[in-house]
Coordinates of C-alpha atoms and ligand atoms in Angstrom, one line a residue:
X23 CA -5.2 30.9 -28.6
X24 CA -2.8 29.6 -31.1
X25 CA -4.4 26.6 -33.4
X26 CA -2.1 23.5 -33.4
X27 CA -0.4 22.8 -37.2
X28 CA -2.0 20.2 -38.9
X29 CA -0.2 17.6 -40.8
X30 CA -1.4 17.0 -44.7
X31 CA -3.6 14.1 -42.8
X32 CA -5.4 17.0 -41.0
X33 CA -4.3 15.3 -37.8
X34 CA -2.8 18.0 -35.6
X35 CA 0.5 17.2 -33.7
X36 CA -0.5 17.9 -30.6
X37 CA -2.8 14.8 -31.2
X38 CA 0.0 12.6 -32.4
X39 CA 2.0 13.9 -29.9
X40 CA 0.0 12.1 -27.1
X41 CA 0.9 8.4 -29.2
X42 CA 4.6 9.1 -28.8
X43 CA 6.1 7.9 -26.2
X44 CA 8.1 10.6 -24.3
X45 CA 11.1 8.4 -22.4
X46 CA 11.1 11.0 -19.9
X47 CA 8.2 10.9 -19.1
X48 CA 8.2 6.9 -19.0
X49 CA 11.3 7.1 -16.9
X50 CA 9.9 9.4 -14.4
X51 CA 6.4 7.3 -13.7
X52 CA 8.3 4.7 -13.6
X53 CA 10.3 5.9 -11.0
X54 CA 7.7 7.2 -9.4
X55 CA 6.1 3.3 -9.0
X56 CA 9.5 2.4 -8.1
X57 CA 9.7 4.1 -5.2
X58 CA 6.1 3.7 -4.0
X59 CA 6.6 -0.2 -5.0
X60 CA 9.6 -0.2 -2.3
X61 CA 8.1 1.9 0.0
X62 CA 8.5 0.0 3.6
X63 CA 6.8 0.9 5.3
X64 CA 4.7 2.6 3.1
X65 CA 3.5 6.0 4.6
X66 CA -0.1 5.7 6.5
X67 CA -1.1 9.3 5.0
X68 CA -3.8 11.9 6.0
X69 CA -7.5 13.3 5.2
X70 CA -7.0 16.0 2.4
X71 CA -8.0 19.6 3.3
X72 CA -10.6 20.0 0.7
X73 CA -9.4 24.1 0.1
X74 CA -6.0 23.0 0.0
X75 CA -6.7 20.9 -2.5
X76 CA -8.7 23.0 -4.6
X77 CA -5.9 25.5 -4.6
X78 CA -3.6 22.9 -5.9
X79 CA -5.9 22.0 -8.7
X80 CA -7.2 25.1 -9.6
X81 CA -6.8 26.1 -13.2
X82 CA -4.4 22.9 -13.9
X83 CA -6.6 21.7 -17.3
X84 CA -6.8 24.3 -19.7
X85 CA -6.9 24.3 -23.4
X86 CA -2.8 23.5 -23.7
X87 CA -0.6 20.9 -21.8
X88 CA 1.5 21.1 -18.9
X89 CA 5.0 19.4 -18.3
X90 CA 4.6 15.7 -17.1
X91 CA 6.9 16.7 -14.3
X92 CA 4.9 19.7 -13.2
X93 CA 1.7 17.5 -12.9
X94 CA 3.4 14.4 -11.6
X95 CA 5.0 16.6 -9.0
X96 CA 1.5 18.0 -8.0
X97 CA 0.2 14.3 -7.4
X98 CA 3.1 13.2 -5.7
X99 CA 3.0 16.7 -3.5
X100 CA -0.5 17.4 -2.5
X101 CA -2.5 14.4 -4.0
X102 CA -1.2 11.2 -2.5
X103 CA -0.2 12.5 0.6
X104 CA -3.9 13.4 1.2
X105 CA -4.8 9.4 0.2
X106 CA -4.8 7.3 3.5
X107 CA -2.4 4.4 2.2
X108 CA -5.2 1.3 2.7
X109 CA -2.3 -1.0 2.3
X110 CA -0.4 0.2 5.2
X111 CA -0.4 -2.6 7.3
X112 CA -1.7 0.1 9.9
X113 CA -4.6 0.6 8.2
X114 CA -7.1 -1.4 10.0
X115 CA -10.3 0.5 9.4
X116 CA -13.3 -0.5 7.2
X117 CA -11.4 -3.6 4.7
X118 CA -8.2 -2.8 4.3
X119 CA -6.2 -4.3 1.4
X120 CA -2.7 -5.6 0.6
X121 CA -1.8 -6.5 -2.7
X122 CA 1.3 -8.7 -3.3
X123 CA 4.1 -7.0 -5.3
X124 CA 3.1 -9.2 -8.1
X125 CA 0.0 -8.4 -8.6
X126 CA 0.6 -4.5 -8.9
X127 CA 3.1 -4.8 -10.5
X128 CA 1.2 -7.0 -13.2
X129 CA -1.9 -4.5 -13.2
X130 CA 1.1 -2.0 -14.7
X131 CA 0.8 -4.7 -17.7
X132 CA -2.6 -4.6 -18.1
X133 CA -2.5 -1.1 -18.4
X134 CA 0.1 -0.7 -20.4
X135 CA -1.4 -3.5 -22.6
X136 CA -5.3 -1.9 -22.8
X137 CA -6.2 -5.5 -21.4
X138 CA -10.0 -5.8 -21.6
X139 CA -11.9 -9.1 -20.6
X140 CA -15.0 -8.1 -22.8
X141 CA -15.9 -10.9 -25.3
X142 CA -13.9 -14.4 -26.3
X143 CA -13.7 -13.2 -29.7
X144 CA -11.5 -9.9 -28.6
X145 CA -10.3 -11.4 -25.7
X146 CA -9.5 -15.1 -25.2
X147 CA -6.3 -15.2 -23.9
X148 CA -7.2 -12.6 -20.9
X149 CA -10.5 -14.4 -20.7
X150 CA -8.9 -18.3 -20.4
X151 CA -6.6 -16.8 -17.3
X152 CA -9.2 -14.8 -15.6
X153 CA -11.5 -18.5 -15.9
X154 CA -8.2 -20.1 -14.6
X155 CA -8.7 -17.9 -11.6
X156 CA -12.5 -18.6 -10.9
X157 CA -11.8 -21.9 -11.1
X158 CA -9.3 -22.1 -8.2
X159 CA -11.8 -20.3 -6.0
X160 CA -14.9 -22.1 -7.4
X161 CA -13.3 -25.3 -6.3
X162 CA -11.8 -24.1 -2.9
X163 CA -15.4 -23.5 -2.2
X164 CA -16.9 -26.5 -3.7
X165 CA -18.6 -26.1 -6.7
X166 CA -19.2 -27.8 -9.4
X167 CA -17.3 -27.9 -12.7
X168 CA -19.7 -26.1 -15.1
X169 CA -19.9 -23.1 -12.4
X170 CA -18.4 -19.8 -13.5
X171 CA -18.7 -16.4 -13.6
X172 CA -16.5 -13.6 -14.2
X173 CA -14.6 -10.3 -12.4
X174 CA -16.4 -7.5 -11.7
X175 CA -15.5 -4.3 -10.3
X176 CA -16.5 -5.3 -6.4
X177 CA -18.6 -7.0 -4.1
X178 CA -21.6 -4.4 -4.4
X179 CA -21.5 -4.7 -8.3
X180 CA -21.3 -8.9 -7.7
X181 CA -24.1 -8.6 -4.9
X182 CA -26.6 -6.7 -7.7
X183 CA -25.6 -8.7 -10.5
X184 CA -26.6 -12.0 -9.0
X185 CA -29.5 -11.0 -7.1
X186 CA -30.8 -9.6 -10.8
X187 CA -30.3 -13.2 -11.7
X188 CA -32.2 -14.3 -8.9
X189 CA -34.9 -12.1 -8.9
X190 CA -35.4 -13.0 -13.1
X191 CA -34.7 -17.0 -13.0
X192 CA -37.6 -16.9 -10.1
X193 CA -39.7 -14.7 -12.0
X194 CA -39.3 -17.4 -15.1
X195 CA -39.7 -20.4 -13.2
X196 CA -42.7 -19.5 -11.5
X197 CA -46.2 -20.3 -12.5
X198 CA -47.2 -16.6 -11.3
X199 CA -44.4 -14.5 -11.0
X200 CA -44.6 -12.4 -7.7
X201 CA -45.4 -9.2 -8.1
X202 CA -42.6 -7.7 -6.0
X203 CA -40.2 -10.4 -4.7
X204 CA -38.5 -10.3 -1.6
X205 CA -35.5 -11.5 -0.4
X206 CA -34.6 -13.0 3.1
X207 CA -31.6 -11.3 4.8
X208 CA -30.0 -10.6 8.6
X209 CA -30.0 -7.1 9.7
X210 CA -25.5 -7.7 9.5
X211 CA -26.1 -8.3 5.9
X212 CA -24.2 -6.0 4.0
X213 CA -25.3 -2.4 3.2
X214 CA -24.9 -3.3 -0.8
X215 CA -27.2 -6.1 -0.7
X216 CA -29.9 -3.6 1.0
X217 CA -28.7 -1.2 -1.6
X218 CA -28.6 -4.2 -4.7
X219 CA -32.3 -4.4 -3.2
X220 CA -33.9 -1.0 -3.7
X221 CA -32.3 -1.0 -7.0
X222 CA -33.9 -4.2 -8.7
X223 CA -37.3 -3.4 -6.7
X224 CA -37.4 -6.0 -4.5
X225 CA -37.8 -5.7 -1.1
X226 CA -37.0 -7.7 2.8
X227 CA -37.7 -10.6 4.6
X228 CA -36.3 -9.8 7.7
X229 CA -34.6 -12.8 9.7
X230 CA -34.0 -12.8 13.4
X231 CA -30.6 -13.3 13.8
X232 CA -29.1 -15.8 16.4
X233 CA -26.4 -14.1 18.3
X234 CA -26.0 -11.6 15.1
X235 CA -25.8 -15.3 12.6
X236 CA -28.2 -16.2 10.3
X237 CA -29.2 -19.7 10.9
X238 CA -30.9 -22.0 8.5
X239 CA -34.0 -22.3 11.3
X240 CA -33.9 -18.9 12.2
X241 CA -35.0 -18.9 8.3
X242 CA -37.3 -21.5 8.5
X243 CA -39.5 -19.8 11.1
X244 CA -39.3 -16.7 9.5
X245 CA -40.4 -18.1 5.9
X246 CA -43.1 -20.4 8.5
X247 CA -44.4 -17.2 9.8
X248 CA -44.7 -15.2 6.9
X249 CA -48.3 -14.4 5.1
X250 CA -46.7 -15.0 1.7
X251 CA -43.4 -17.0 1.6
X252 CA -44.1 -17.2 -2.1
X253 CA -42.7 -13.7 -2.7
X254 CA -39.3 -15.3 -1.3
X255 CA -37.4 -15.8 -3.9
X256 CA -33.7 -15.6 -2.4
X257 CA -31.6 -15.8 0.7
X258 CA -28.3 -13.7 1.3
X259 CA -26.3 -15.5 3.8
X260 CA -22.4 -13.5 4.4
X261 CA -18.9 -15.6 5.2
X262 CA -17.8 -13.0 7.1
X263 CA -20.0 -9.8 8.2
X264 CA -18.2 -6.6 7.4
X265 CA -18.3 -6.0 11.6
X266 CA -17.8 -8.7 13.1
X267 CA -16.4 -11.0 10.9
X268 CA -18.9 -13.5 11.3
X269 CA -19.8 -16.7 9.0
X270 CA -23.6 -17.5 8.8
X271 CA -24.5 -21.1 9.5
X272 CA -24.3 -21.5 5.4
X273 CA -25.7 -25.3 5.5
X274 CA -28.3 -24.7 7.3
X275 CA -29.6 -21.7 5.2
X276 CA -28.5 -23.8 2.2
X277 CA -31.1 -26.7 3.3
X278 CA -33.5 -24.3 3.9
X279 CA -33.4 -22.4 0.7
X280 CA -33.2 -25.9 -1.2
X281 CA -36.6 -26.9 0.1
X282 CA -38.1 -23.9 -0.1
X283 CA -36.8 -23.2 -4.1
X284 CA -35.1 -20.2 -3.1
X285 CA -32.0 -18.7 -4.6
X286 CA -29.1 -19.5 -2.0
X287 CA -26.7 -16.2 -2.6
X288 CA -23.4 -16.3 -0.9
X289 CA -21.9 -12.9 0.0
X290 CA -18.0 -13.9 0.7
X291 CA -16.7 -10.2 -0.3
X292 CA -14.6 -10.1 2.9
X293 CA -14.3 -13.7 4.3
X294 CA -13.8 -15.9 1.4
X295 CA -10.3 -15.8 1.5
X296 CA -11.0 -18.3 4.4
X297 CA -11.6 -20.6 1.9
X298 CA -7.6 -21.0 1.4
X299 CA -7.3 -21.9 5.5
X300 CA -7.7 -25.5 6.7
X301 CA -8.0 -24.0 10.3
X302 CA -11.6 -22.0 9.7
X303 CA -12.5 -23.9 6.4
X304 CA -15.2 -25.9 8.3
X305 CA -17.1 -22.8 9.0
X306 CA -18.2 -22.2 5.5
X307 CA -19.5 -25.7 5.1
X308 CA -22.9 -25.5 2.6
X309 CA -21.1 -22.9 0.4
X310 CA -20.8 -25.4 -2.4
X311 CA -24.2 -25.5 -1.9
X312 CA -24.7 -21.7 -3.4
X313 CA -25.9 -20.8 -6.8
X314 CA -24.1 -17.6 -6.8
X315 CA -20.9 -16.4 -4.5
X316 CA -19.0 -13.2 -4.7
X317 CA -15.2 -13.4 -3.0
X318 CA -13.4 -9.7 -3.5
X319 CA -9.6 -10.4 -4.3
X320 CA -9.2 -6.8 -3.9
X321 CA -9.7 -7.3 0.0
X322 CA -8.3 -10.5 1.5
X323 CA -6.6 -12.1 -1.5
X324 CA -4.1 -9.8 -1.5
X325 CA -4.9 -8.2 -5.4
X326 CA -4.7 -4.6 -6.7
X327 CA -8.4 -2.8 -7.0
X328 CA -10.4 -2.8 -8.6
X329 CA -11.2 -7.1 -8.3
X330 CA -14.6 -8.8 -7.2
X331 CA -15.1 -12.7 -8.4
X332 CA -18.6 -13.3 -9.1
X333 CA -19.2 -17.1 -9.4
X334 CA -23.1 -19.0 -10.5
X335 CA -23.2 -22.7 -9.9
X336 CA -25.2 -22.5 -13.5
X337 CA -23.6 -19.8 -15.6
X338 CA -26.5 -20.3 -18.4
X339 CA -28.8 -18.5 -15.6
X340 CA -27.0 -14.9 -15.6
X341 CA -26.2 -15.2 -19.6
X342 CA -29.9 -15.3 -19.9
X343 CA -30.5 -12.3 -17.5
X344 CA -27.4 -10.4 -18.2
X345 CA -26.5 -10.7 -22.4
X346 CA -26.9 -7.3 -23.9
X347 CA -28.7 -7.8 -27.8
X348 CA -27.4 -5.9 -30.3
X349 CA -26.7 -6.0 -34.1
X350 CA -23.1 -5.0 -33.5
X351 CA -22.4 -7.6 -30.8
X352 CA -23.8 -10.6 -32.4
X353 CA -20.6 -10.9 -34.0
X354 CA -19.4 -11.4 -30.2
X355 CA -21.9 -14.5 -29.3
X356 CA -21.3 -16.9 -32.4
X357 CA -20.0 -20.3 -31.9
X358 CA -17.2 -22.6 -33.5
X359 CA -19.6 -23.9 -35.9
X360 CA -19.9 -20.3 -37.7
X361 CA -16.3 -19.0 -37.1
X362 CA -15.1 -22.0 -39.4
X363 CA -12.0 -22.3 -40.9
X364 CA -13.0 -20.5 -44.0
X365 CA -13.2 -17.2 -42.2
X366 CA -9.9 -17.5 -39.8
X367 CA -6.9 -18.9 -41.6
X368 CA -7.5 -22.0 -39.9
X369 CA -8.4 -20.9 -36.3
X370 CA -11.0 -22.5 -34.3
X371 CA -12.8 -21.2 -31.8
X372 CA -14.7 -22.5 -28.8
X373 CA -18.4 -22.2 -27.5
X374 CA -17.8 -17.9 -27.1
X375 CA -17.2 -17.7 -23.0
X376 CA -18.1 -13.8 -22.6
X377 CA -17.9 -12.8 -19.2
X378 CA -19.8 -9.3 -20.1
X379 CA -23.1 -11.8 -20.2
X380 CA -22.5 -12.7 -17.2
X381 CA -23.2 -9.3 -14.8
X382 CA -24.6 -6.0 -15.8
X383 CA -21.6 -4.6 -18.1
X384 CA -20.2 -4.9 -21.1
X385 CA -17.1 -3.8 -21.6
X386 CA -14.8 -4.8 -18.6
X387 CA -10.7 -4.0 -18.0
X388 CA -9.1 -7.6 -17.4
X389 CA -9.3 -7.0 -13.6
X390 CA -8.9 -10.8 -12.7
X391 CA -5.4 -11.4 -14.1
X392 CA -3.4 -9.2 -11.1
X393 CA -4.5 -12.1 -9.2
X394 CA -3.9 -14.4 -11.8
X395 CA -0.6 -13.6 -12.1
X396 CA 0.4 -13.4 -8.1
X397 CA -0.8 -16.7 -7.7
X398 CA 0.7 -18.2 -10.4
X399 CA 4.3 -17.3 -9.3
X400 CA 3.9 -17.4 -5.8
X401 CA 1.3 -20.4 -5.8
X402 CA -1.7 -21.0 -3.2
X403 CA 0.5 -22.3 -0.5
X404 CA 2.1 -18.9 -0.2
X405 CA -1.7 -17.2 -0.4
X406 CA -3.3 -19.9 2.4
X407 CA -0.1 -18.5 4.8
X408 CA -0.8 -14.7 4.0
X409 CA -4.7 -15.5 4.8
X410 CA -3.7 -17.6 8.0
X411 CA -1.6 -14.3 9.3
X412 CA -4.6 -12.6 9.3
X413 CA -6.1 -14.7 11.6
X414 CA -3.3 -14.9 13.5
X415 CA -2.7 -11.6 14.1
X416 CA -6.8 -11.3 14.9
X417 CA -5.8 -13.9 17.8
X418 CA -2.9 -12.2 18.8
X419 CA -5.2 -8.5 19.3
X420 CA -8.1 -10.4 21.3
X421 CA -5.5 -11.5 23.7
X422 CA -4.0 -8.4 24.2
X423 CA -7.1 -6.9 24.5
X424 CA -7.8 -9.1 27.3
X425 CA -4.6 -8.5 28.6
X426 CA -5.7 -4.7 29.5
X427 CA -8.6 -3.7 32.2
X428 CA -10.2 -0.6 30.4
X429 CA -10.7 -2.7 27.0
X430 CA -13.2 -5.2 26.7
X431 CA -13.1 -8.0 23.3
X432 CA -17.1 -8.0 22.6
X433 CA -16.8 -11.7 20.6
X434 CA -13.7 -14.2 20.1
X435 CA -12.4 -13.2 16.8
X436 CA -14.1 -15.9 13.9
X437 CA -11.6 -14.4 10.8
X438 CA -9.4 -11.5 11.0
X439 CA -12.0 -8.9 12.8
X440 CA -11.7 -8.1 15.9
X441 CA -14.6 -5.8 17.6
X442 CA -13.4 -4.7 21.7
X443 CA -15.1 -1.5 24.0
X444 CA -12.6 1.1 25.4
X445 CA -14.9 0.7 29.0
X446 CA -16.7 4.1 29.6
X447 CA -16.1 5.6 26.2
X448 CA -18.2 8.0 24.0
X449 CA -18.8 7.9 20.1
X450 CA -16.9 11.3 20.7
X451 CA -13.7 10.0 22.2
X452 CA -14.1 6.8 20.0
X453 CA -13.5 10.2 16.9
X454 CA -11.0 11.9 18.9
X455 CA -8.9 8.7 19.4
X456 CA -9.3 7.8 15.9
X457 CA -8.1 11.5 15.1
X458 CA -5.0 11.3 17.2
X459 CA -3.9 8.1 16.2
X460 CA -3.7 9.0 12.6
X461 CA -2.2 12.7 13.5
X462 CA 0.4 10.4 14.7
X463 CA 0.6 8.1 12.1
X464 CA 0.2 5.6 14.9
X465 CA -2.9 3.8 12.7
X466 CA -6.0 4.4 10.5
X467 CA -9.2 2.5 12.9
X468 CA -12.4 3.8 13.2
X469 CA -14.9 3.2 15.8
X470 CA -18.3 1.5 14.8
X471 CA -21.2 0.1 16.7
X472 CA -22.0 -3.0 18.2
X473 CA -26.0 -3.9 19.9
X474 CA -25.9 0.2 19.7
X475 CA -23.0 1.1 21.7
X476 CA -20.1 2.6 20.3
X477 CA -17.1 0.4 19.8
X478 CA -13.8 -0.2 18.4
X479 CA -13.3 -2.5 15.7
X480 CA -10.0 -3.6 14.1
X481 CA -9.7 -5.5 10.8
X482 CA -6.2 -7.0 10.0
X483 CA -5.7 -9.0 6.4
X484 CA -2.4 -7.1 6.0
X485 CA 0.5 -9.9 6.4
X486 CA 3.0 -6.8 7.1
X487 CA 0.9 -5.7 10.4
X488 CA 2.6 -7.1 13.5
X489 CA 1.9 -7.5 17.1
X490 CA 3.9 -4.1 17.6
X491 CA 1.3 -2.2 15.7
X492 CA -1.2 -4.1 17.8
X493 CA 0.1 -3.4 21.0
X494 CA 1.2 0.3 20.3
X495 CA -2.6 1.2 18.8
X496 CA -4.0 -0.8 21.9
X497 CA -1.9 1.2 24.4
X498 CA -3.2 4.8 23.5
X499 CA -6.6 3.6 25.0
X500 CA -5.6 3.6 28.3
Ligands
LIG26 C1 -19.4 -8.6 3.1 C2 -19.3 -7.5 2.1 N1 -20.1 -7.5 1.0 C3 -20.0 -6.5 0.1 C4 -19.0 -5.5 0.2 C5 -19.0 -4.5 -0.9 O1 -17.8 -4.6 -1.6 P1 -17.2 -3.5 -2.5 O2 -16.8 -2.4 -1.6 O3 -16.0 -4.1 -3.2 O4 -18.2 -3.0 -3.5 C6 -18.2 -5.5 1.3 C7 -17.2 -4.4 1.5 O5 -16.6 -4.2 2.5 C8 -18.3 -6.5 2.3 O6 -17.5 -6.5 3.4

């Protein structure tokens, strides 16, 4: 092995060499983007063949470099194509996304800028947008001025970072603490708030729900039932179950949980883009009533990944759960009083907003400002028709599903999910039909189950996916 030449700095070149910028290079990644950027449509993509792909990578980081091209090539041969493109508007499986144009091309920015969202004292200018954008959502859904919160990585890392402020700020305000707390939830809740659960140590209470909806009395009973409703320190209600797409009755819970002193967590990861929809607002009346929502923009509001919102009615809560203490951040948490003009050339500085205190991280990439920037040029008209052509398109499959004799629609669509039965179907053929239909490149859906049979469930948020796609998927299940 050859040692590198060191310049009189002992820095070597090869380690300088990586802080040039090589306008080949640039040029071909950005080409690269370019392309994908105007792919339409953009390729659905298959599963990788995991010994394919170990071929491809085998040996490929060693001690010295490669060309860019040679490695870019690689991706673009035998990486991406074995990515299945989740914002092809035929992907209908799981959550799909769909960011806007804007908003990946903005991430590009961030990027290429090193945006981080840490602390107001490194960041203020990323922070003051990113608040921009919490605010719009915090007020769609009601809540009051002084709520905020901050971006997080996605609706499993929002789920555990409120319920840890739950769990605490009941543990604080009560005269004795319960030894293990316990937190009501459906069985449709999601499987991150079970996992959020096991994590922080606390454990069920298990509602009944009504017609798969958890309803303020269906709470009520259960917390009337139980032996000791004093370890109840939280409800998780969802606006819009990852299955079915279905919106707890949120006032009622919310009533419930305010006269029992319960933590009233909302878990909007999916459906609280419906927030932006006069035509389904209505079903998410009581969720001003929450002390802490999560809304993923990286699902239904159209932004790149990865881009959770995670909003407290009372902020001051999570900074007193989530702060990390230590000599070299205290710097970070001073106020305007102690930043004074004598140490700033005259700049002043606000009450320090850091949104690391306000979930379990520290330092943070400025993730909210794709979404920032999307909606500032295309404005929230533009998002509440994107959302709406998600539920339009969800109305569109349930009647075609009706349409045909060998499918059966299992519930009218609530938000853009849409859950049917190919009649006399096995899991297995639900697999092999799935199979097929991405051999073909027809569409990515996989089966699921519904009251333990084995169904197919479609979920549209893509603006791009028309009836066409609808009808052609629908028509390989006869
Ligand atoms: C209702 C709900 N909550 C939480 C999550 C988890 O979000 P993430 O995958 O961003 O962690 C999802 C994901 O689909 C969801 O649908």
């Amino acid at each position: 092995m050859t040692t590198a030449p060191q310049t009189p700095e002992g820095v070597t070149d090869p380690a300088r060499a990586m802080y040039r910028l090589d306008p080949a290079m640039l040029e071909m990644i950005f080409s690269y983007c370019r392309a994908r950027l105007a792919a339409d449509p953009v390729p659905l993509d298959l599963p990788g063949d995991k010994a394919r792909l170990e071929a491809a990578l085998d040996g490929l980081i060693r001690p010295e470099g490669r060309s860019p091209e040679s490695v870019l090539n690689l991706f673009a041969t035998e990486l991406a194509p074995a990515v299945i493109s989740i914002d092809s508007p035929r992907f209908l499986s799981f959550i799909p996304a769909a960011p806007t144009k804007a908003s990946l091309l903005f991430d590009m920015v961030v990027s290429c800028s090193s945006l981080q969202g840490t602390s107001w004292l490194e960041a203020a200018g990323a922070i003051a947008a990113e608040n921009q954008t919490l605010r719009v959502l915090a007020d769609l859904a009601g809540l009051p001025p002084e709520a905020g919160g901050c971006f997080v990585s996605g609706g499993s890392a929002g789920n555990l970072s409120a319920l840890a402020v739950a769990r605490d700020t009941a543990g604080r305000r009560a005269s004795a603490p319960p030894r293990r707390g316990r937190v009501a939830v459906s069985d449709e809740v999601h499987a991150s708030v079970t996992n959020a659960l096991r994590l922080l140590g606390l454990d069920t209470l298990l509602v009944e729900a009504d017609d798969h909806r958890l309803t303020g009395s269906g709470l009520a009973a259960a917390l009337e039932a139980d032996r000791s409703p004093g370890e109840v320190v939280a409800v998780v209600a969802t606006a819009g179950t990852t299955n079915a797409g279905i919106v707890d009755d949120l006032a009622g819970i919310a009533s419930v949980a305010g006269k029992w002193g319960l933590w009233f967590h909302v878990d909007a990861a999916y459906g609280g883009a419906g927030l932006f929809s006069p035509r389904v607002r209505d079903r998410y009346r009581g969720i001003e009533a929450a002390d802490s929502l999560v809304v993923d923009p990286h699902k239904w509001l159209f932004a790149p990944f990865d881009c959770a919102a995670l909003i407290y009615r009372r902020p001051a809560l999570a900074k007193a759960v989530h702060t990390q203490q230590a000599s070299y951040l205290e710097v970070t948490h001073r106020d305007d009083t102690e930043w004074d003009r004598s140490d700033h050339d005259g700049a002043t500085y606000d009450e320090p907003f850091n949104p690391s205190d306000y979930a379990f991280h520290l330092t943070r990439r400025a993730r909210g400002l794709p979404l920032w920037f999307s909606l500032a040029v295309h404005g929230t008209e533009a998002y509440r028709e994107a959302v709406e052509a998600g539920l339009a398109i969800a109305q569109v499959a349930a009647s075609e599903i009706r349409r045909r004799p060998y499918l059966k629609l299992l519930r009218e669509p609530e938000l853009s999910i849409v859950i049917y039965e190919r009649l006399g179907w096995t899991w297995a053929e639900y697999e092999s039909w799935t199979q097929r239909l991405l051999a073909e490149q027809i569409g990515f859906v996989t089966p699921s189950r519904w009251e333990g049979r084995p169904i197919a469930r479609l979920a549209f948020l893509h603006p791009g996916t028309t009836p066409e796609v609808v009808r052609e998927i629908l028509d390989t299940m006869a």
